[in-house]
Coordinates of C-alpha atoms and ligand atoms in Angstrom, one line a residue:
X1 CA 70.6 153.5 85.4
X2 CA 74.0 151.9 84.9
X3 CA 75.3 150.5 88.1
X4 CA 78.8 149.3 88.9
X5 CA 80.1 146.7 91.1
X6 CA 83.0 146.0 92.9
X7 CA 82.8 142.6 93.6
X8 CA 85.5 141.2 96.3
X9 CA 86.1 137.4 96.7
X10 CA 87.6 137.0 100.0
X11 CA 89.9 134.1 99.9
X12 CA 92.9 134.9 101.5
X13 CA 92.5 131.8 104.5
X14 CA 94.0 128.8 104.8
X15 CA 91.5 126.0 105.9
X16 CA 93.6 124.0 108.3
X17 CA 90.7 122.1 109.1
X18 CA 90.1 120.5 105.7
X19 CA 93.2 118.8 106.2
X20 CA 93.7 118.8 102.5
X21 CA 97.2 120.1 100.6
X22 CA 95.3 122.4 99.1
X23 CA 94.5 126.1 99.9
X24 CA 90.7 126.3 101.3
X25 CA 89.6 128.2 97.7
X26 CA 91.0 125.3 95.9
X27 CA 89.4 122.7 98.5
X28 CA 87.4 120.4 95.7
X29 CA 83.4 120.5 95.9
X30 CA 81.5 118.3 93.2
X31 CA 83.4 118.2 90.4
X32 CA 84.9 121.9 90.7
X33 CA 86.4 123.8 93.6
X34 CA 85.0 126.1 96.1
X35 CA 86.3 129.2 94.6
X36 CA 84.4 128.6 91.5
X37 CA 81.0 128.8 92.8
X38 CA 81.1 132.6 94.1
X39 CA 82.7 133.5 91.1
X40 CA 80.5 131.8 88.6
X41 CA 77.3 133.5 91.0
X42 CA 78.9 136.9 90.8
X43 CA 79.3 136.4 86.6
X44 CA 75.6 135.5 87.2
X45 CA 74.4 138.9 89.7
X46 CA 76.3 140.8 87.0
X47 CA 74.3 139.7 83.8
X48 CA 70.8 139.6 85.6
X49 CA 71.3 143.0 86.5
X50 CA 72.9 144.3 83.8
X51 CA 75.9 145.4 86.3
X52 CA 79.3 146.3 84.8
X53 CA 82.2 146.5 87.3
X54 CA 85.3 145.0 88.7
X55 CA 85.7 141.5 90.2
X56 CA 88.7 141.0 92.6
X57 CA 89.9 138.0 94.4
X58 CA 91.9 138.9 97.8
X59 CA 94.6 136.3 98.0
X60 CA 96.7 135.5 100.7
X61 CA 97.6 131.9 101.7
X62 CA 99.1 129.7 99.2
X63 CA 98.4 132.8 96.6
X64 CA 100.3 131.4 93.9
X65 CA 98.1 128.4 93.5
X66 CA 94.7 130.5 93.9
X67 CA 96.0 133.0 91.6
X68 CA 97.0 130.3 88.7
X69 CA 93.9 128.3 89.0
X70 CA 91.8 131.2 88.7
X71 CA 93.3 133.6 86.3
X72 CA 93.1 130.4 83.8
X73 CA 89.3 130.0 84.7
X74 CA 88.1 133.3 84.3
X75 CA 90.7 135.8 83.3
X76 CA 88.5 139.1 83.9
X77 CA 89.3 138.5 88.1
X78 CA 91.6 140.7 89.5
X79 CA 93.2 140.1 92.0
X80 CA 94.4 141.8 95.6
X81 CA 97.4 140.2 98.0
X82 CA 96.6 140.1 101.9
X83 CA 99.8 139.4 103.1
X84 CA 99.1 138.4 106.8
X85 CA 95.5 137.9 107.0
X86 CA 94.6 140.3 110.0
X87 CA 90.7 140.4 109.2
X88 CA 88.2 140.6 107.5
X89 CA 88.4 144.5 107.3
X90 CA 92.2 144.5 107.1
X91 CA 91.2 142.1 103.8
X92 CA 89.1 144.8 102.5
X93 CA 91.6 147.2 102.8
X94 CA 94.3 145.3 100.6
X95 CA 91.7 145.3 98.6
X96 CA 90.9 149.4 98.0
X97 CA 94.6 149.4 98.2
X98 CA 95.1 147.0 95.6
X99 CA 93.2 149.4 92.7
X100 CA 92.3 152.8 93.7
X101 CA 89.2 152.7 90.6
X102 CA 87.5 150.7 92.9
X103 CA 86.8 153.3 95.0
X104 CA 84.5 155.0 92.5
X105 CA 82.2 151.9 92.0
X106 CA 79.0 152.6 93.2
X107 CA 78.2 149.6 95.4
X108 CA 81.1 147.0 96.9
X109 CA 79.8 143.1 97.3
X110 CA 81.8 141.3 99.4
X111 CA 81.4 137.2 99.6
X112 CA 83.6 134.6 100.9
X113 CA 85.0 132.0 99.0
X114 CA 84.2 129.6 101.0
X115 CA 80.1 130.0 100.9
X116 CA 79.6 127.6 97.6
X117 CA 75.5 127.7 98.2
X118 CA 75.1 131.2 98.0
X119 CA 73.6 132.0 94.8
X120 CA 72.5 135.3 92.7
X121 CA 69.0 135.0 94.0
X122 CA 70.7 136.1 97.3
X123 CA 72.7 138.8 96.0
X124 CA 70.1 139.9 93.8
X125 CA 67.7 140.6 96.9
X126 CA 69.7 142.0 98.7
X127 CA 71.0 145.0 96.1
X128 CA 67.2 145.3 95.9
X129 CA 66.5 146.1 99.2
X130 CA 69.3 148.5 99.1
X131 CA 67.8 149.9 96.0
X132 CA 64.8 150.5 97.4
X133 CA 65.4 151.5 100.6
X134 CA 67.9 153.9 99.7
X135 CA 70.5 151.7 102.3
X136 CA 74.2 152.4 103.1
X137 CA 74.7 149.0 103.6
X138 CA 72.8 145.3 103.8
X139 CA 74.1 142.5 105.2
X140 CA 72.9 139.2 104.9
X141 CA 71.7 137.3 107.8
X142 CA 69.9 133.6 108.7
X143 CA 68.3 132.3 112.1
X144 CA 70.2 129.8 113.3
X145 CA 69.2 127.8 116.7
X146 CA 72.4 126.6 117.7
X147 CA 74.6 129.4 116.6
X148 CA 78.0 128.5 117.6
X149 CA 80.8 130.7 115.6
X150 CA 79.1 133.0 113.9
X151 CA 78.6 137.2 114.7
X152 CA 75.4 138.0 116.7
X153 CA 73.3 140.4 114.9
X154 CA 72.0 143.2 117.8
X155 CA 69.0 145.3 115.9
X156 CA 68.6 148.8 117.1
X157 CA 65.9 151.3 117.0
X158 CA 67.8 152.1 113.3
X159 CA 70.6 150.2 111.9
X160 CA 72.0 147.3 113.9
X161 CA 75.5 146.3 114.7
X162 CA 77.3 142.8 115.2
X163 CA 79.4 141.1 118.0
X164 CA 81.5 138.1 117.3
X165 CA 81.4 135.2 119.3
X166 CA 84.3 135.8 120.9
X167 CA 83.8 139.1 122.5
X168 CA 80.0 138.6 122.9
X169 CA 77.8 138.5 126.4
X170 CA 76.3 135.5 127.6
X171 CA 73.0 136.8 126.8
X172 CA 74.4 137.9 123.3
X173 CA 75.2 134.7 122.6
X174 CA 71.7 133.4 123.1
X175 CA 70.5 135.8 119.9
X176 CA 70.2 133.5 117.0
X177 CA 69.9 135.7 114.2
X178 CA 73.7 135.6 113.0
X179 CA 76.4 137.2 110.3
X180 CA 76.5 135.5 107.1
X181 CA 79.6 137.3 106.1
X182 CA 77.8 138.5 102.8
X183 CA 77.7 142.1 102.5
X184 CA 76.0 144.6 99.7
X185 CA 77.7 148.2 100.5
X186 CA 77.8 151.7 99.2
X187 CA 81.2 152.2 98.2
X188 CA 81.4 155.6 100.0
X189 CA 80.2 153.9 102.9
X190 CA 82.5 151.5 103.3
X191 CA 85.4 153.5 102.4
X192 CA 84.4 156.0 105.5
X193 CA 83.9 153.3 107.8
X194 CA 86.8 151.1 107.9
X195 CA 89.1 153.8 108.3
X196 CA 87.9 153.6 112.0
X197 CA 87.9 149.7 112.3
X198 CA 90.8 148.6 114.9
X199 CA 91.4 145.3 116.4
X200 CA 90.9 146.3 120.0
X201 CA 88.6 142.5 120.5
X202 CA 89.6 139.2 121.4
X203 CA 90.8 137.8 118.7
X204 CA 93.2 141.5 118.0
X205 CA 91.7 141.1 114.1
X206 CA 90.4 143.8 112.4
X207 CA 86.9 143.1 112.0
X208 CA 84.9 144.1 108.7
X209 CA 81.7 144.0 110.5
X210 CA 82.8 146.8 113.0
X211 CA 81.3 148.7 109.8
X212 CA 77.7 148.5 111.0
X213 CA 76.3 150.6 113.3
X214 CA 72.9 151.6 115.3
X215 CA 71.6 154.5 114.1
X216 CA 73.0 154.5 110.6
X217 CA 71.1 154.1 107.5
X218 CA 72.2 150.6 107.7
X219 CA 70.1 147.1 107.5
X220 CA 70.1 143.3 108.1
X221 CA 68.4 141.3 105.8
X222 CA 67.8 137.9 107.4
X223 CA 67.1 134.9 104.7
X224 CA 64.8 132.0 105.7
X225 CA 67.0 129.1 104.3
X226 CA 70.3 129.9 106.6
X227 CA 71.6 126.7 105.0
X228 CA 72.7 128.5 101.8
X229 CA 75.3 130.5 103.7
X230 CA 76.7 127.5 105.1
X231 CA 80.8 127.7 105.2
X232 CA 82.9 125.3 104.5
X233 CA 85.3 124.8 107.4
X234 CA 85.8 121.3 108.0
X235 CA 85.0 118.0 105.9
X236 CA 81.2 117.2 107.5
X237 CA 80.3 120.9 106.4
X238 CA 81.9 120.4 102.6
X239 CA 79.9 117.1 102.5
X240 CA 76.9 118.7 103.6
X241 CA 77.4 121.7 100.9
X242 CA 78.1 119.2 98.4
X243 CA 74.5 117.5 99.2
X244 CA 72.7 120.9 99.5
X245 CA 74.3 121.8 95.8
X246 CA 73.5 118.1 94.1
X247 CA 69.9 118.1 95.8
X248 CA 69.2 121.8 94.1
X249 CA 70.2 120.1 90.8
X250 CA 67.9 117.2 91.2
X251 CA 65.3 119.1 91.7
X252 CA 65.7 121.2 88.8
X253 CA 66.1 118.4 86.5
X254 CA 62.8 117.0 87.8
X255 CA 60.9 119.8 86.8
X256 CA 62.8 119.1 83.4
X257 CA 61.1 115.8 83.6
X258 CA 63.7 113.6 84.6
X259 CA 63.1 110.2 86.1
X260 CA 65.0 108.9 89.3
X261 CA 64.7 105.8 90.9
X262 CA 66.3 107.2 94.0
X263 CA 67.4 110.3 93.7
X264 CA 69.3 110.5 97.3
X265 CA 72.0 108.2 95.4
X266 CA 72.2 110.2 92.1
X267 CA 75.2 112.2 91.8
X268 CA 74.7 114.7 89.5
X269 CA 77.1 117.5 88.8
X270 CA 75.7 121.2 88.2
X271 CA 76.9 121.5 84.3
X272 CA 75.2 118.3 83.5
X273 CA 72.5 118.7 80.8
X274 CA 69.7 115.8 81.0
X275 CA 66.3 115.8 78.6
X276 CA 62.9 115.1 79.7
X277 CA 62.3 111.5 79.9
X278 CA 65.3 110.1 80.8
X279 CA 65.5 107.8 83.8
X280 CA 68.3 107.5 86.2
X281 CA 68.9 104.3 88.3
X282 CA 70.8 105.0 92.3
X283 CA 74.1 105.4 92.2
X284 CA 74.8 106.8 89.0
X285 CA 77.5 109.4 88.8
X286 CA 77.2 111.9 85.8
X287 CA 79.6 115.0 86.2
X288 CA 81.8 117.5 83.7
X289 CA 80.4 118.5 80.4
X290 CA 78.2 116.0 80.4
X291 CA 74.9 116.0 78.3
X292 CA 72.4 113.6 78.4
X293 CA 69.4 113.3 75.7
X294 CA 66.0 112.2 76.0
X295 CA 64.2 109.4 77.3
X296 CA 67.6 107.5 78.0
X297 CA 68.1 104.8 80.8
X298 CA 71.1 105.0 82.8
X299 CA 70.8 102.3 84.9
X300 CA 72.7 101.7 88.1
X301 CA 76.6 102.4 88.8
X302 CA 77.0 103.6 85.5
X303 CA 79.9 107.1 85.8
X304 CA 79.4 109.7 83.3
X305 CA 81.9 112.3 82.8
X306 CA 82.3 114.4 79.7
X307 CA 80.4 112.8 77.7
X308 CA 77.5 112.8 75.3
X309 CA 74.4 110.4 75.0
X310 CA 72.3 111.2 72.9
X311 CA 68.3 110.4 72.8
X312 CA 66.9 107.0 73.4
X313 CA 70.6 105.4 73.7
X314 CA 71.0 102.8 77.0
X315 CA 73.5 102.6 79.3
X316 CA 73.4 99.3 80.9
X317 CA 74.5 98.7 84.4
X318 CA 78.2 99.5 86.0
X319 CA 79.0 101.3 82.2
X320 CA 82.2 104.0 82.1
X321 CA 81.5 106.6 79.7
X322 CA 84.6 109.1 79.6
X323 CA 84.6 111.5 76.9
X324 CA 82.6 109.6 75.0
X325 CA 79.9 109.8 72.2
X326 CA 77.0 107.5 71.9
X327 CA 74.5 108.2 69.0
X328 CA 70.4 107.2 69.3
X329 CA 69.4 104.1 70.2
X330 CA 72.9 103.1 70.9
X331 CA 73.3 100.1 74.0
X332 CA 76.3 99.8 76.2
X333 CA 77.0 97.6 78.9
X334 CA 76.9 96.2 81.1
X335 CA 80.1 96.6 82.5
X336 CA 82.0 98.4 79.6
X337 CA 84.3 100.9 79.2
X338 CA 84.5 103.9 76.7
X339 CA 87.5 105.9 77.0
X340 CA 88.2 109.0 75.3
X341 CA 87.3 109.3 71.6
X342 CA 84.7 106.4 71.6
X343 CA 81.7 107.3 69.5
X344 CA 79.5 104.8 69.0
X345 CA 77.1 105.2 66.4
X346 CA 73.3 105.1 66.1
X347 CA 72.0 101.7 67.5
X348 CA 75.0 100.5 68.0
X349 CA 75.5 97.4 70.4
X350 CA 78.4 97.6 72.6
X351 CA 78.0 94.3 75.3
X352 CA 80.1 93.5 78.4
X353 CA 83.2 93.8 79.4
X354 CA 84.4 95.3 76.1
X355 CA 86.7 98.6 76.1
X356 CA 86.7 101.5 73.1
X357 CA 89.2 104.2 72.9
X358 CA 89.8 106.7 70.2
X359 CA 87.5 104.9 67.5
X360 CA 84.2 105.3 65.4
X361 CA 81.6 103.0 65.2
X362 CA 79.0 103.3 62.7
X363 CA 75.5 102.7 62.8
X364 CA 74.0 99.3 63.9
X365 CA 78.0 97.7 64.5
X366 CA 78.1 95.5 67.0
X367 CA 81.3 94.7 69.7
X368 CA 78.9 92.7 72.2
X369 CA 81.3 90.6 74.4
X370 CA 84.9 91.0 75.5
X371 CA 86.9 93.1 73.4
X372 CA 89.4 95.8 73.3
X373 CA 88.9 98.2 70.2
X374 CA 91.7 101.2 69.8
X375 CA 92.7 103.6 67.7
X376 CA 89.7 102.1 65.0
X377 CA 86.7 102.9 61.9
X378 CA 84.2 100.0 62.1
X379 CA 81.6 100.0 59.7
X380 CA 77.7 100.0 59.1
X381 CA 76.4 96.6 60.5
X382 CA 79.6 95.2 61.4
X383 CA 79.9 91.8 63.8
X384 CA 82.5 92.0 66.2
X385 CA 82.6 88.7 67.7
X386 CA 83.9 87.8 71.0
X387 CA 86.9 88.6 72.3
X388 CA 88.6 90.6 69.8
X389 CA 91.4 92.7 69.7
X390 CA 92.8 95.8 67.4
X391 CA 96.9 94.9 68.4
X392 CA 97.2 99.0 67.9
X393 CA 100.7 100.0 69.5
X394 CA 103.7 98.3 68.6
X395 CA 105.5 99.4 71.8
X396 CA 106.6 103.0 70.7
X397 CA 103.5 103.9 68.6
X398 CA 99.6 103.8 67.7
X399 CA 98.4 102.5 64.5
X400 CA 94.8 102.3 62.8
X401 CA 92.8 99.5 62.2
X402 CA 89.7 99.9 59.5
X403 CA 86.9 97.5 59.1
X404 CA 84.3 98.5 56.4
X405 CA 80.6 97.7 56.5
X406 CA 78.9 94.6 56.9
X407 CA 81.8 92.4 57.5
X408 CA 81.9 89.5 59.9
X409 CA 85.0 89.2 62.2
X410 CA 85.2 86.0 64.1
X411 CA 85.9 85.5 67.9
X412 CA 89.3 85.3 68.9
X413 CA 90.4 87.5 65.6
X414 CA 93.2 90.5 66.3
X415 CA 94.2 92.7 63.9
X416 CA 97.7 93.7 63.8
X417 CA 97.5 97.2 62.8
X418 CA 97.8 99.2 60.6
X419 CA 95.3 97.5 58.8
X420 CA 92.4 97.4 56.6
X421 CA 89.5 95.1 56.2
X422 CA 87.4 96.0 53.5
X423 CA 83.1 95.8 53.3
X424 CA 81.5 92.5 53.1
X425 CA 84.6 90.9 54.5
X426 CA 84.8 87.4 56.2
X427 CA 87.3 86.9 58.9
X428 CA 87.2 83.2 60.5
X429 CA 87.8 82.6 64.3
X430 CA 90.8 83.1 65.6
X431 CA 92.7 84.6 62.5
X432 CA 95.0 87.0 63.3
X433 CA 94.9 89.9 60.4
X434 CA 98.0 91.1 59.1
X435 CA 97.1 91.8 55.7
X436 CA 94.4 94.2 53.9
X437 CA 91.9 92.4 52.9
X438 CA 89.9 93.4 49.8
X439 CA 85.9 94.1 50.0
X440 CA 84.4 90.8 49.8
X441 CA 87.7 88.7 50.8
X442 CA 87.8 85.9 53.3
X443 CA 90.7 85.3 56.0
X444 CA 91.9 82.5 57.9
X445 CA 95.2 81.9 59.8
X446 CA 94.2 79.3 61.9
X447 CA 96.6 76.4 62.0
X448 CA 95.3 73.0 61.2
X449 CA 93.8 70.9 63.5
X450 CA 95.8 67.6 64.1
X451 CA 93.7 64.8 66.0
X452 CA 95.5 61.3 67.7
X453 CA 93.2 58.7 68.8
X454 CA 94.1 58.2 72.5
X455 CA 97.4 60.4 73.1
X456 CA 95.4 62.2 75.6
X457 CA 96.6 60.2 78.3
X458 CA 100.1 61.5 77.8
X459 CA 99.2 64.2 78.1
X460 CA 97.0 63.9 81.4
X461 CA 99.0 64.5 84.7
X462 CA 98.3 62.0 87.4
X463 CA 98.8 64.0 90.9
X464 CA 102.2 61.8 92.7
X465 CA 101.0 60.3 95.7
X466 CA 102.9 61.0 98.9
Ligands
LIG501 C1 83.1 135.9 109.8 C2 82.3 137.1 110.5 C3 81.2 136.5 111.3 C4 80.3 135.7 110.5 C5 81.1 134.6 109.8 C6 80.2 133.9 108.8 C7 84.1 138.8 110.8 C8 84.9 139.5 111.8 N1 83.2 137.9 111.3 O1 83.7 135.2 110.9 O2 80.4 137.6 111.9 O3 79.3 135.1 111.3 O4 82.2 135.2 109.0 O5 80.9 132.8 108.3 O6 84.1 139.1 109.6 N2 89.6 136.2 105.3 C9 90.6 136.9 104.6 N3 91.5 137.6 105.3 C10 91.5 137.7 106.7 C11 90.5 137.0 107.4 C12 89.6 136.3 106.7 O7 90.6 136.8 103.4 O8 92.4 138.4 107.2 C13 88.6 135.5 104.6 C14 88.6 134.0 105.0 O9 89.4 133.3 104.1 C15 87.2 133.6 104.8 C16 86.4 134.9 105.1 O10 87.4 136.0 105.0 O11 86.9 133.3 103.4 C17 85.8 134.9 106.5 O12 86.9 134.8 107.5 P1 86.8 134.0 108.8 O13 88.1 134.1 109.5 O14 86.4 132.6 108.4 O15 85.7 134.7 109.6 P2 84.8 134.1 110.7 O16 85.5 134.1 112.0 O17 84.2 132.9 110.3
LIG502 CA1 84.4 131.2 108.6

């Protein structure tokens, strides 16, 4: 039994609320947008299933922008243009509108864009229940105490029907099973029904839930955790998604066997991969691509994006990582910096307040206090002493500095790349390296020291009295 899908993505509304430049599906939520999370559940319905079909996107306000950022994301969306937004149904209809195959799919999903909780568990139940019930039509609904703003579901003998807010009774008004505004549908149905949906309400829209009736072979399926369905309308309500959808994740990396100290101030975006064993300080942001090894310490206000740590490597305290790579047993930090291109290799020591772009470290070298490194190869067992500097960009461009294995480089040493020092090398303090030094070599270029017995005094400023 092949079943097809026509999945519709309602995200045609603006979101004047949000206050934010962008349209509501491009409104940001962890370290994605809102639009992504139906669309990435619906990818999710489809495989679990084993559903083929067609997934649309109906686009009104700002379309442009919706259309660019999705089409680049996931190119198999389609996409259907609401030009005023009249309603929900008057949404579906651009949408049948938009590709007439869609009217032969067997079943039509419609979500909002703007429900980031919602997951395939939900849509999986409810094309169960339709399954097995042999349903027209399910919608999803929650009990909510203080309902205010969403459609009133009224149960009948059969089927049910809803009222909006709006145009609803006093006493409708005290039912608190509501409308989630997710909706499982026989294609057929739907296609028969909306043809009668008007706007003769309150608000004049054309309302999509107008399509359930009493006494049809219709049926509300009410969840027990309303919050998934929560909509994002204002800021409070995309904070509190944002806290539902990081709290999920904790949880499932707990039952991975992750470690947190206090988990209510780990941030820790959905992608995020984190082995068993690791322990998380608060305050610890991790987000992107990021994937995390086993038994790791991150330890407090340490941010994490895009990057790679792998098993038993440290990240000390207040630590950047950004797309970075740091090998086993690696330490870094406190307070340093790896910028894109850093990877640091296996039991490397990178200490505070050093910075690493674009350069390879090798097993067991050491940066450990104050130092910029660009653009450079250090080798096995290299000492980087304090407060060194690869001089990489000559004002127009990048150049390469290369430091073989075990050499020694002083504190207060640049080198003025390009540049190679070779293995076993010796570089006193403070020499600046312009040269290529040979394995083995020593280098100094440190000016002499020139000592007079009591010309400090010249030297000495005496503050003028007034
Ligand atoms: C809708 C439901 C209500 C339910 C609530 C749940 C209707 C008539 N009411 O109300 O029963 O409790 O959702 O949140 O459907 N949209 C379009 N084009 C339009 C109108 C809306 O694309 O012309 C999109 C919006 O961008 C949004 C979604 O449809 O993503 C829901 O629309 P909205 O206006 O927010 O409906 P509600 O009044 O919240
Ligand atoms: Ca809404």
């Amino acid at each position: 039994m092949n079943l097809t899908i026509g999945a519709v993505i309602l995200a045609a509304g603006e979101g004047k609320r949000l206050k934010l430049d962008a349209p509501k599906p491009l409104a940001p939520c962890l370290d994605k947008k809102l639009v992504d999370f139906p669309i990435r559940e619906i990818q999710k319905f489809f495989n679990q299933n084993k559903l083929t079909g067609i997934k649309t996107a109906v686009i009104g306000h700002q379309r442009e922008l919706v259309q660019t950022y999705i089409s680049k994301r996931y190119p198999d969306v389609k996409y259907a243009v609401q030009e005023r937004q009249l309603g929900t149904a008057d949404a579906l209809r651009a949408y049948f509108d938009s590709d007439p195959s869609t009217h032969k799919l067997d079943y039509t999903l419609v979500i909002c864009a703007d429900t980031p909780v919602v997951s395939e568990a939900e849509l999986t139940k409810m094309l169960e229940l339709l399954q097995s019930e042999k349903m027209d039509a399910v919608a999803a609904t929650f009990q909510d105490p203080t309902p205010k703003g969403y459609g009133r579901i009224i149960r009948g003998k059969k089927g049910f029907h809803i009222v909006e807010e709006k145009d609803a009774t006093d006493d409708q008004r005290k039912i608190t099973e509501v409308n989630s505004g997710l909706y499982l549908l026989k294609t057929s149905y739907v296609l028969e029904n909306l043809k009668s949906v008007d706007s003769n309400n309150k608000s004049g829209e054309f309302y999509l839930t107008d399509i359930f009736k009493d006494g049809l072979n219709v049926d509300a399926l009410c969840f027990p955790h309303g919050n998934v369905f929560l909509g994002v309308n204002n800021l409070e309500q995309l904070e509190q998604v944002e806290t539902i959808l990081r709290a999920q994740k904790i949880v499932q990396l707990r039952e991975d066997g992750v470690r947190f100290i206090d988990s209510n101030h780990a941030y820790i975006d959905d992608e995020v991969e984190i082995g068993a064993g690791t322990l998380i300080y608060p305050n610890v942001f991790i987000s992107g691509k990021s994937k995390i090894g086993k038994n790791v310490i991150i330890e407090m206000g340490a941010q994490i994006k895009d990057s790679v740590v792998a098993d038993n490597a440290r990240i000390l305290a207040y630590t950047i990582l950004e797309e970075a790579k740091i090998h086993e047993k690696a330490h870094i930090g406190p307070f340093a910096r790896m910028r894109p291109g850093a990877d640091i290799g296996p039991e490397a020591k990178i200490g505070n307040f050093v910075e690493i772009k674009k350069s390879v470290l090798d097993r067991g070298a050491k940066v450990s206090h104050l130092s910029y490194v660009g653009d450079a190869f250090i080798g096995e067992e290299t000492n980087i002493g304090c407060g060194f500097i690869t001089c990489n960009y000559d004002g127009a461009n990048k150049h390469i500095t290369r430091i073989g294995k075990n050499s020694f480089i002083g504190s207060d040493s640049q080198t003025i790349a390009p540049v190679t020092i070779g293995d076993d090398c010796f570089v006193a303090s403070a020499t600046t390296v312009t040269k290529n030094m040979p394995d083995g070599s020593f280098a100094i270029s440190r000016g002499h020291q020139t000592t007079k017995e009591g010309m400090a005094k010249k030297f000495i400023k005496v503050k003028e009295k007034m």
